[in-house]
XYZ file of C-alpha atoms in Angstrom:
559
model
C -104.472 -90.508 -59.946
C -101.157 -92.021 -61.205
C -97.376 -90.423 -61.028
C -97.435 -91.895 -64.916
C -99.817 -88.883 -66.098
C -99.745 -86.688 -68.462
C -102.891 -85.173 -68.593
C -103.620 -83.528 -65.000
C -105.177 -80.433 -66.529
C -105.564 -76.740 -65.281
C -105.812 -77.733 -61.546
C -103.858 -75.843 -59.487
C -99.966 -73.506 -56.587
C -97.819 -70.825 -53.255
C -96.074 -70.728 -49.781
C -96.759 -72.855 -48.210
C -100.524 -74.281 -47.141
C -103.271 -75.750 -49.030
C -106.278 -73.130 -49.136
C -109.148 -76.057 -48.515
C -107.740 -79.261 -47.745
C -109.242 -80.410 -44.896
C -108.665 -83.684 -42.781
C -110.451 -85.745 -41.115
C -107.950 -86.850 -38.204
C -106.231 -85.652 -34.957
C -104.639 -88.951 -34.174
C -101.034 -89.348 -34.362
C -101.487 -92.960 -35.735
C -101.917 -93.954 -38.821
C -105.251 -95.179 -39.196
C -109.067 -92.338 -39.557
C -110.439 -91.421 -36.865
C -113.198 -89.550 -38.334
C -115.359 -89.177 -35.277
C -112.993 -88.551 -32.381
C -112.039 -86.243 -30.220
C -114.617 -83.663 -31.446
C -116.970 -80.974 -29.716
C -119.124 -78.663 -31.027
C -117.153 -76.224 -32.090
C -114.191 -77.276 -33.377
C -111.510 -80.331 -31.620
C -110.771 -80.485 -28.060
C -107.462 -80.388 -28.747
C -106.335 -77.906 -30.915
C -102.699 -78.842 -30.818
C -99.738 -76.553 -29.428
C -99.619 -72.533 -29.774
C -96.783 -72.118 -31.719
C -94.567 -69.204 -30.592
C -94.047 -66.269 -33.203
C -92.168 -63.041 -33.373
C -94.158 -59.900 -31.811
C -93.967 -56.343 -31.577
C -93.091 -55.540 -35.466
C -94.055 -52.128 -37.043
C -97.293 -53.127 -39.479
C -96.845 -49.646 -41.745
C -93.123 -50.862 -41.907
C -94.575 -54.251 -42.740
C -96.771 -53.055 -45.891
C -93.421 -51.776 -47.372
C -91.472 -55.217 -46.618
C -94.186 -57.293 -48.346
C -94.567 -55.739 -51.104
C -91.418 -53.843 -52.009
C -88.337 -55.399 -50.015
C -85.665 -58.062 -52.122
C -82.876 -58.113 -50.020
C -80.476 -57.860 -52.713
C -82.392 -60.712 -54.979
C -82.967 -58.664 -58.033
C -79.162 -60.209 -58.593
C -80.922 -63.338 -58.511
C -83.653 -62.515 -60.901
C -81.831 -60.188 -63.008
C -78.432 -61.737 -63.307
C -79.313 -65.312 -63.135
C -82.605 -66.106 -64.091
C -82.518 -63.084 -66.307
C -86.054 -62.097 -66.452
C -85.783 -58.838 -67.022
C -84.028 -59.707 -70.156
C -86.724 -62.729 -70.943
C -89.693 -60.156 -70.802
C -87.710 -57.196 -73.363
C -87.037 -60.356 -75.446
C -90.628 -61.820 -75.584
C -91.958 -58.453 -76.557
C -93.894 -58.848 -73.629
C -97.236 -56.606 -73.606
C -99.195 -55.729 -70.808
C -102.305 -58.165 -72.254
C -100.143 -60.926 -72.238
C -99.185 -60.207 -68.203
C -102.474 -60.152 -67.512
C -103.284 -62.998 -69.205
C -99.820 -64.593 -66.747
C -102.391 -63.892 -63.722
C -99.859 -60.991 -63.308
C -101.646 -57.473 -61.482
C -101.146 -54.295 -61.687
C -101.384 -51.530 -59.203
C -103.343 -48.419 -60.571
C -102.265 -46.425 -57.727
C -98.718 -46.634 -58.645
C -99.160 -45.127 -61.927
C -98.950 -41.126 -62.548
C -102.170 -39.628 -63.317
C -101.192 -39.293 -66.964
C -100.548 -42.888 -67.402
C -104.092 -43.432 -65.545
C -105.713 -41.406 -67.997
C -104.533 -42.948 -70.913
C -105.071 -46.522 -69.730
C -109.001 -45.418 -68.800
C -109.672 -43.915 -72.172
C -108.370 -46.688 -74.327
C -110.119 -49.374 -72.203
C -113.724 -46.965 -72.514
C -113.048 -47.017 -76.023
C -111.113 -49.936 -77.019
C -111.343 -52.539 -73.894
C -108.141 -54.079 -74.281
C -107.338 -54.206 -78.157
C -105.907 -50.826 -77.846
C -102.765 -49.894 -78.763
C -101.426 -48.909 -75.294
C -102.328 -52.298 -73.756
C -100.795 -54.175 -76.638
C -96.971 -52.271 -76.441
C -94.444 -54.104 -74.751
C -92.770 -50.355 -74.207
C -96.072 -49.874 -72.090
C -94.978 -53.181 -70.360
C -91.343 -52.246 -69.337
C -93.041 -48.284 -68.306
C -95.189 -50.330 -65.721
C -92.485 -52.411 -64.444
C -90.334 -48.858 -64.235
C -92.898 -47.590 -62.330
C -93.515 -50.493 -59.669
C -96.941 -51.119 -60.572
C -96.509 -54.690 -61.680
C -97.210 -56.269 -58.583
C -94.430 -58.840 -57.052
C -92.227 -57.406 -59.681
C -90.153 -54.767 -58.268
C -87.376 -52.920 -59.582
C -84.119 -51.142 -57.756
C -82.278 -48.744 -58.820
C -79.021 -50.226 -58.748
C -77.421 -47.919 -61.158
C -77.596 -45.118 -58.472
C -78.432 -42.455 -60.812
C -81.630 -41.533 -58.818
C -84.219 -42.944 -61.462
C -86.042 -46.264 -61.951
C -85.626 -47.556 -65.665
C -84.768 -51.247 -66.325
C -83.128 -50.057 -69.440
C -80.471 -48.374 -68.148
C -79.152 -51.060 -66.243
C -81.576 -51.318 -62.911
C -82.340 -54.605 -61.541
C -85.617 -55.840 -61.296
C -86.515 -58.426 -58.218
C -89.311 -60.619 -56.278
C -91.346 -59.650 -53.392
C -94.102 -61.346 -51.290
C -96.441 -59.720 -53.026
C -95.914 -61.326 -56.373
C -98.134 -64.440 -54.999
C -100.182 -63.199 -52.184
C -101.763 -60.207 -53.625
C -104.382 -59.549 -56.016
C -106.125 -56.171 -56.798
C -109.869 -54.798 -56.698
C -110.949 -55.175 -60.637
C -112.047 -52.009 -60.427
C -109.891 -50.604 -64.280
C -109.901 -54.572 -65.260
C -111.250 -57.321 -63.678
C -110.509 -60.823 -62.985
C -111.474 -63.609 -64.233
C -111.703 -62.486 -67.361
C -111.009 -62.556 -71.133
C -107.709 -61.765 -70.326
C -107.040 -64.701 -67.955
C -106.340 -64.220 -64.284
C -104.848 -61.126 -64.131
C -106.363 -58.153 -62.708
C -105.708 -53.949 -62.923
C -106.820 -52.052 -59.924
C -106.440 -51.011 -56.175
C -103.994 -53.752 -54.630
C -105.386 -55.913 -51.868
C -102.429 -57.907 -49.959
C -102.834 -61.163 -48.430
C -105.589 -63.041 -51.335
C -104.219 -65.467 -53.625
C -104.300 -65.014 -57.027
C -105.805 -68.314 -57.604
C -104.951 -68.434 -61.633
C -100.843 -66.910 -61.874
C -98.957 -68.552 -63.998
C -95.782 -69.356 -62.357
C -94.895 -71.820 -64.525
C -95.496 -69.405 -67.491
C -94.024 -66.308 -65.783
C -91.069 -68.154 -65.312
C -90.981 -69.360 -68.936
C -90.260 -66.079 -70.440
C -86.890 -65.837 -68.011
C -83.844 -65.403 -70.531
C -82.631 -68.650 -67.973
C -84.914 -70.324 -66.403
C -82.570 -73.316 -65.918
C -81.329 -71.107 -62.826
C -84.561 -72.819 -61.283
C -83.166 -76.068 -61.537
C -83.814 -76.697 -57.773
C -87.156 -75.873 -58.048
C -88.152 -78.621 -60.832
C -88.305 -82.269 -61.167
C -85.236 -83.402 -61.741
C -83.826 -87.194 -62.198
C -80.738 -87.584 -60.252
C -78.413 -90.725 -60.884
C -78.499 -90.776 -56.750
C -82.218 -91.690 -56.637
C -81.611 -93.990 -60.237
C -82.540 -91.642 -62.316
C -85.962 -91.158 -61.692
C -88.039 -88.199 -60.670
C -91.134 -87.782 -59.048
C -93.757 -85.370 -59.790
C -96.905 -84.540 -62.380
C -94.762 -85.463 -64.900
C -93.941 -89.012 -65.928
C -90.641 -90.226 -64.479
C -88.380 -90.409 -66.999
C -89.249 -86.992 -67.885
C -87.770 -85.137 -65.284
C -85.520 -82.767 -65.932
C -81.626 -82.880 -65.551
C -78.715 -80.720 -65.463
C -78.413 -81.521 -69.572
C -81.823 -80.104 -70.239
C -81.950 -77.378 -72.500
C -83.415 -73.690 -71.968
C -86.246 -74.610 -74.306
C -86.944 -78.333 -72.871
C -87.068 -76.368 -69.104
C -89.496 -73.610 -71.128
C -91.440 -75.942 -72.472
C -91.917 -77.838 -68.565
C -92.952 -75.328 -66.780
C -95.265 -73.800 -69.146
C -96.873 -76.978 -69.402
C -100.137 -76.755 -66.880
C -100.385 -80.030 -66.752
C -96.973 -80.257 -65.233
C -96.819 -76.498 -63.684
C -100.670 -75.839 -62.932
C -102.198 -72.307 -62.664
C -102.166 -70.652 -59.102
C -99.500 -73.338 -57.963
C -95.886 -73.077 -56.565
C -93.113 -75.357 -55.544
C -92.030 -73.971 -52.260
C -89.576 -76.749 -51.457
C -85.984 -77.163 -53.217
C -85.373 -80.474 -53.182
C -85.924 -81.656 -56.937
C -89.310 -83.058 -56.222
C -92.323 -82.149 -58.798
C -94.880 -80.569 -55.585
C -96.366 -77.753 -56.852
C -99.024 -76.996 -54.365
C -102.227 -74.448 -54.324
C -100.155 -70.709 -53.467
C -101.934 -69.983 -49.823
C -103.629 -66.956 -48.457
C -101.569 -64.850 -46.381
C -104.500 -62.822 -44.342
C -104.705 -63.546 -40.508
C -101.138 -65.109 -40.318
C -101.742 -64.742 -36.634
C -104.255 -67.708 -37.169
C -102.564 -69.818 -38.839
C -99.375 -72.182 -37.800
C -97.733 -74.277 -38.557
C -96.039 -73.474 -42.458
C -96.197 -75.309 -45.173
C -98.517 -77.709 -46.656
C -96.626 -80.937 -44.140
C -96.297 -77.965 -41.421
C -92.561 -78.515 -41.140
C -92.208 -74.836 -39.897
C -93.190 -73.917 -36.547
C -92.843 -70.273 -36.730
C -94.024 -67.727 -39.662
C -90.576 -65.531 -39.420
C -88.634 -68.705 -39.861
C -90.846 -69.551 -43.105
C -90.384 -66.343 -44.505
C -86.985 -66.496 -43.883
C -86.517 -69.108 -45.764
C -88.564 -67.999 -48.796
C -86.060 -64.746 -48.883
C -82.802 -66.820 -48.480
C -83.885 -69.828 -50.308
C -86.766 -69.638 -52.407
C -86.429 -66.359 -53.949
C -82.086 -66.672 -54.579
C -81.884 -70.500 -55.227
C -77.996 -69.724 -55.571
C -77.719 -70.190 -51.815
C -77.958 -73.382 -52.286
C -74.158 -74.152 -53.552
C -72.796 -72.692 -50.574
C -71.571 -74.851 -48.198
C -74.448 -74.551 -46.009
C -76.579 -74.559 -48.751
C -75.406 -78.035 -48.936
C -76.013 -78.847 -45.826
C -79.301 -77.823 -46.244
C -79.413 -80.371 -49.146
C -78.131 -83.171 -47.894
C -80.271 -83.329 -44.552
C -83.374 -83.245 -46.283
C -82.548 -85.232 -49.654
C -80.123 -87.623 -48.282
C -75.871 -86.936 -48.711
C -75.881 -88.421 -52.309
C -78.641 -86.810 -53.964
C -78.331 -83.379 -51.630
C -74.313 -82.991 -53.393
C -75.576 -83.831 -56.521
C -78.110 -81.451 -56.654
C -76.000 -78.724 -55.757
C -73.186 -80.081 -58.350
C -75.694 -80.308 -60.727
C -76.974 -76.716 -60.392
C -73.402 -75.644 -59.892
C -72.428 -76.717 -63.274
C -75.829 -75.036 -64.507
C -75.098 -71.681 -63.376
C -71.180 -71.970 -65.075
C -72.728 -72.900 -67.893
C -75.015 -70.778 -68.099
C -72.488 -67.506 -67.448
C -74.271 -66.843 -63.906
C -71.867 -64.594 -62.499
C -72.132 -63.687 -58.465
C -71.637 -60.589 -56.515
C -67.824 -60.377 -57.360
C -68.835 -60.778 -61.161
C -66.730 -64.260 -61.171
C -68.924 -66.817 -63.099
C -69.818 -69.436 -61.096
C -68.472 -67.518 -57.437
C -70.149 -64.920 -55.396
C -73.462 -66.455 -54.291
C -75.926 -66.073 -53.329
C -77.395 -62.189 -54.139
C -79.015 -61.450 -51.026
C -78.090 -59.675 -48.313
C -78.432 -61.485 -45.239
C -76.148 -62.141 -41.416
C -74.496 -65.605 -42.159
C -75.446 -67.784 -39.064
C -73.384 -70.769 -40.462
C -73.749 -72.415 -37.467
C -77.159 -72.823 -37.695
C -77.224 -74.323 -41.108
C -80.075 -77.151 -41.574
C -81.840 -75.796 -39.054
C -85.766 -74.203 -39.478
C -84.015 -70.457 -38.115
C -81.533 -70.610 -41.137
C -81.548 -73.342 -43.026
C -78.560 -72.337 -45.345
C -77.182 -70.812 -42.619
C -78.483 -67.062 -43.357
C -80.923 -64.902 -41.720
C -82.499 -62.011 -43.008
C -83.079 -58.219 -40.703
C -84.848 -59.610 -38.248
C -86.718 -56.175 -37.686
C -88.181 -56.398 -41.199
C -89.239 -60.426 -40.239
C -90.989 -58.957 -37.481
C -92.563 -55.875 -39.240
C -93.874 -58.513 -42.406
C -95.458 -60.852 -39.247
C -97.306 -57.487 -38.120
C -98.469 -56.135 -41.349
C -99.554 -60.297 -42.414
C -101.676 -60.713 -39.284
C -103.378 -57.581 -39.561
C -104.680 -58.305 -43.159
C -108.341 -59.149 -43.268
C -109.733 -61.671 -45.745
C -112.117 -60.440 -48.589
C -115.573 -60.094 -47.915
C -117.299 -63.396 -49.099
C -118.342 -64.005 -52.113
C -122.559 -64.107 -52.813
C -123.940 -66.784 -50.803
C -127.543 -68.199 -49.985
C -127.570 -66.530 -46.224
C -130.385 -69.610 -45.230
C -128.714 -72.765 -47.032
C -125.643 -71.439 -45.530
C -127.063 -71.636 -41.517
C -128.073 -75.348 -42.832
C -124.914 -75.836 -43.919
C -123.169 -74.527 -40.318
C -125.230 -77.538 -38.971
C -123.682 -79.668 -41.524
C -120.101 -78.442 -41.113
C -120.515 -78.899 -37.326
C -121.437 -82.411 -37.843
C -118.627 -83.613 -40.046
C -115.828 -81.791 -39.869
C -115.158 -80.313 -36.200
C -112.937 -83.079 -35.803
C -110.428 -80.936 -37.260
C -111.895 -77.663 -37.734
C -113.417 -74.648 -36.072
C -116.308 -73.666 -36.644
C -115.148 -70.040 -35.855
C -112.894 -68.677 -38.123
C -111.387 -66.080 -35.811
C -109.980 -68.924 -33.831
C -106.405 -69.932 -34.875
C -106.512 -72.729 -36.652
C -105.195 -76.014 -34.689
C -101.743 -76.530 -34.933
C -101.598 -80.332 -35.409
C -100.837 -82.591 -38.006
C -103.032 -84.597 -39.746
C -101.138 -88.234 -40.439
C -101.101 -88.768 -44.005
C -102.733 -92.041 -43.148
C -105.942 -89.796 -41.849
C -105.915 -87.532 -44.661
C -105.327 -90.070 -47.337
C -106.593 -93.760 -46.602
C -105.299 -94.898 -49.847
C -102.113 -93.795 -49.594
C -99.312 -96.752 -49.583
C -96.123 -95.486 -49.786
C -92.477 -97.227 -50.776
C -89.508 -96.453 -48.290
C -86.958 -94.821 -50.982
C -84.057 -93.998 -48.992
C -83.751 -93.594 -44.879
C -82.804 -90.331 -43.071
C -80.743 -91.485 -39.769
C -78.527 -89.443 -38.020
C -75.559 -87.808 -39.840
C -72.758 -86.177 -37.830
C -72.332 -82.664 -39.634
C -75.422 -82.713 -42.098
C -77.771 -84.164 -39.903
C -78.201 -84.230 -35.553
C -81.631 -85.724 -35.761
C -82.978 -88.683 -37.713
C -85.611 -87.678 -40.054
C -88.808 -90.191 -41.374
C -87.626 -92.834 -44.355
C -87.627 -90.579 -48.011
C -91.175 -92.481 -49.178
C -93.413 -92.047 -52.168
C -96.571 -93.973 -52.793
C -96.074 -93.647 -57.393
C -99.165 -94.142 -57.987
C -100.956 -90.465 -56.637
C -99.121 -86.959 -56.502
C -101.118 -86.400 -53.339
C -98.257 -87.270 -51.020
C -95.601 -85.529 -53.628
C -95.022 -82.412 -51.425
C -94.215 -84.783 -48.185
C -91.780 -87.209 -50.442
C -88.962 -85.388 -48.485
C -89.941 -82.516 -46.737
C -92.385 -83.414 -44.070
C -93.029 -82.483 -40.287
C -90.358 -85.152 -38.773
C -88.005 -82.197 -39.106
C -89.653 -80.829 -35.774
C -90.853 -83.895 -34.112
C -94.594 -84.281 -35.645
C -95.519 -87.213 -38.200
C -95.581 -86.994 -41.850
C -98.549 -85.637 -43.153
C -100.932 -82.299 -43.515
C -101.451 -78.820 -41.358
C -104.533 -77.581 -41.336
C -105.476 -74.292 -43.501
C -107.448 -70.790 -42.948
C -111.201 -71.839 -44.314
C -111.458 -67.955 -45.264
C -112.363 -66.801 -49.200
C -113.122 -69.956 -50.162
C -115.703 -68.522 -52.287
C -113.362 -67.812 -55.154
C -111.306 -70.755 -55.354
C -112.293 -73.452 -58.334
C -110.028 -75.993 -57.553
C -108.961 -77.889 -53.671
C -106.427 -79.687 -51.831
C -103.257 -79.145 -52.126
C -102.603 -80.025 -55.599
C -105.337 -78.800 -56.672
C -107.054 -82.145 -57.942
C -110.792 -81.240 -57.369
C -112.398 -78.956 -58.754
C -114.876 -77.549 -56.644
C -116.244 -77.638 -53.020
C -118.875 -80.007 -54.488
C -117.202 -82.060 -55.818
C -114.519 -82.374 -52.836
C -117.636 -83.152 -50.605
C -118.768 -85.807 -53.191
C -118.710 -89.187 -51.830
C -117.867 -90.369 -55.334
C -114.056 -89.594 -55.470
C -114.354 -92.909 -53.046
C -113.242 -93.801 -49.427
C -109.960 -94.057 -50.233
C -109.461 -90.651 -51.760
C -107.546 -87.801 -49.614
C -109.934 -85.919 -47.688
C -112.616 -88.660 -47.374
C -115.133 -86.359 -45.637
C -118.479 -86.343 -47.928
C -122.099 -85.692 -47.602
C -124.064 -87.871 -49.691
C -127.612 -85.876 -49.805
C -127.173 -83.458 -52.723
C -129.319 -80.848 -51.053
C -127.248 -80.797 -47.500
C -124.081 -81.234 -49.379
C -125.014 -77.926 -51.613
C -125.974 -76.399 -48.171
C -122.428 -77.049 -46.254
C -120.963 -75.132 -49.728
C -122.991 -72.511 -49.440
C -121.364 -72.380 -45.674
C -118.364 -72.813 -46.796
C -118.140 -70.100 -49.091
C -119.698 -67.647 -46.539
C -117.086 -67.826 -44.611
């Protein structure tokens, strides 16, 4: 697969690790090592326990993940204008669902359940309900739009976007789907999905791109793009070719037209990583957090309240990012030249675009949130723009996360699937357990090990940089002619010690996932098990009988 592509197609994105992607090495070198250091049941080593924060309220938890902002409906509403994007797209609730967005049934009154029920038994959903972008902006008032939640900032005691409340992100938005059970998914519609919520699934066909399309501003996700900076020559890297990266001159509708492009923006995917790079990467499950460490795709986060700590201060109010420590931030993972540029370039952005902070200055008052300021700490994993979010509610989310259960499995052939547990236990213990209620090992896979093709260029090194940087970091490297190694370009595990390359994901609902690794360029557990991608592909691990191959997917979708 080459960087110069245009045609990647609907594969597929969040937070942080890859769904399916497998490995096939424990070694810190750089070379496979398909066959060692395995047992029976999984690898001898299964790599450090990470430590985590404990003791957190999960009933408290449920409320944090799906409902808390910390103040970043500024963000949304203010900057990236959303609210404003959605009332001027005439926006109707079809046309969220066909976004992969969900709503809630249980947060609607039983009127508005009534209604919806009899127009769907009569009409499916050509009615004229589910076709009214007032019935849109009702569903948003009422916090049913799941991910989407609005404050009410105005004070006056009511929830109504039209009056002047402030609508903002929460977990939820990309680690939730619902039951099906009024409308279900897949569908005519797309990916979305109207029923009883169900936290912790990934809602393998949002939109992100899309969603974010319809944002009045969506250049206030600058960070979040590729972008060519004349630090790195102006080139970009990413699914898009090179030279069409974006820049600080692009205009709303080029931006628009980017990230609504799925060959450039895939379904399900998400760019967790602000550093300018093109990664969008499968979204991940967030069931069993207890099981899973370390975060992010190149596991370059050790500890789950530091990952969504950074998702809240970061991720979800990019405007931290023109702070000073936001800089800092920057410039120890991009390098001091293209980290200040970034943040001049996105600077200039939001005064050009009339992005006006907390002290309604333009360009002054960032970022939205509301967060202790830990400047100190800035660069670091804890707070890496030098904020930190209540660290009650961090440990209430890690309660209510690791408590969540993963779907039942999809329908599976119960006797190809015991086959196929032979199979698994055969060829891919090396990295993997064979029981799924065992964390999952904590090491990295070299990128070497997970991709024997790969053959990167050095772009820029990362030594030691008094004030931006107190360790040296692996060289910036890209091999241009696969997007494989995209999301580890500059953000990658030498952060914390461990070599560049992959953690290891939860092999749980696998069943209703069309599309692996973590860029999503196979579709389907057969074919990712077909020894025809080659021996150089990522993930080299095949079965070439068709029969026991078919039998380790019907394994792995029983899981």
């Amino acid at each position: 697969m080459k960087k110069n592509r245009g045609k990647v197609g609907w594969v597929f994105l969040a937070t942080s690790l890859a769904m399916a992607q497998g490995a096939c090495s424990k070694s810190k070198d750089s070379g496979p090592n398909i066959n060692q250091n395995q047992t029976k049941d999984g690898p001898a080593d299964q790599g450090p326990d990470l430590p985590r924060l404990t003791g957190g309220d999960s009933t408290r938890g449920q409320q944090v993940f799906r409902f808390e902002t910390f103040g970043n409906e500024g963000f949304w509403t203010d900057a990236v204008r959303l609210p404003a994007g959605i009332v001027a797209a005439r926006l109707t609730p079809v046309q969220a669902l066909q976004a992969g967005l969900s709503v809630n049934v249980d947060a609607l009154d039983d009127a508005t359940k009534a209604a919806v029920a009899a127009e769907l038994a009569s009409q499916g959903t050509s009615g004229p309900l589910l076709n009214d972008p007032a019935t849109t902006v009702a569903l948003i008032n009422a916090n049913a739009v799941i991910g989407v939640v609005v404050k009410d900032t105005n004070g006056d005691g009511k929830l109504d976007v039209a009056s002047g409340d402030k609508v903002g992100v929460s977990c939820a938005l990309c680690h939730a789907i619902t039951d099906g059970s009024v409308v279900k998914s897949p569908n005519n519609l797309g990916g979305g999905s109207v029923g009883k919520q169900i936290d912790g699934p990934t809602p393998h066909n949002l939109n992100v791109g899309g969603i974010f399309a319809v944002a009045a501003n969506t250049r206030a996700l600058y960070p979040l793009l590729q972008v060519k900076l004349t630090a790195n020559g102006d080139k970009s890297i990413g699914r898009a070719p090179s030279e069409q990266g974006l820049t600080e001159k692009s205009t709303e509708a080029e931006v628009d037209a980017f990230v609504s492009n799925p060959d450039f923006y895939p379904l399900g995917s998400f760019d967790d990583a602000p550093d300018g790079t093109g990664a969008q990467q499968h979204i991940a499950s967030f069931f069993r957090t207890d099981l899973a460490a370390p975060w992010g795709t190149p596991g370059d986060i050790a500890r789950l309240e530091n990952f969504n700590n950074l998702v809240y201060t970061v991720l979800l109010d990019l405007t931290s990012l023109v702070t000073p420590e936001g800089r800092t931030f920057l410039q120890a993972l991009g390098g001091k030249a293209a980290g200040a540029e970034l943040a001049d370039d996105y600077l200039a952005i939001l005064k050009e675009t009339q992005v006006a902070g907390k002290g309604g200055v333009v360009g002054e008052g960032f970022p939205y949130i509301t967060a202790t300021a830990v400047p100190q700490e800035a660069g670091t994993e804890a707070a890496p723009v030098g904020l930190r979010v209540d660290e009650n509610a961090l440990r209430d989310l890690n309660a209510y996360t690791d408590s969540l259960q993963a779907p039942a499995p999809v329908a599976f052939d119960a006797t190809r699937a015991a086959r196929g547990r032979e199979q698994f236990t055969a060829r891919c213990t090396n990295c993997h357990n064979v029981d799924q209620s065992k964390r999952v090992p904590s090491f990295i896979v070299p990128m070497k090990s997970i991709y024997p093709g790969y053959n990167p260029t050095v772009l820029a090194e990362r030594p030691v940089e008094p004030g931006i940087r107190t360790i040296a970091f692996a060289p910036i490297q890209d091999d241009p002619t696969t997007i494989f190694d995209d999301k580890t370009v500059i953000v990658e595990a030498s952060r914390r010690g461990e070599p560049r390359g992959s953690a290891l994901p939860l092999l749980l609902d696998l069943g209703r996932k069309d599309r692996f690794l973590h860029d999503s360029e196979v579709a389907g557990l057969d074919s990712l098990l077909d020894p025809a991608r080659g021996d150089k592909a990522p993930h080299p691990v095949y079965v070439q009988d068709a029969t026991q191959r078919g039998d380790l997917v019907e394994f792995l979708k029983s899981l």
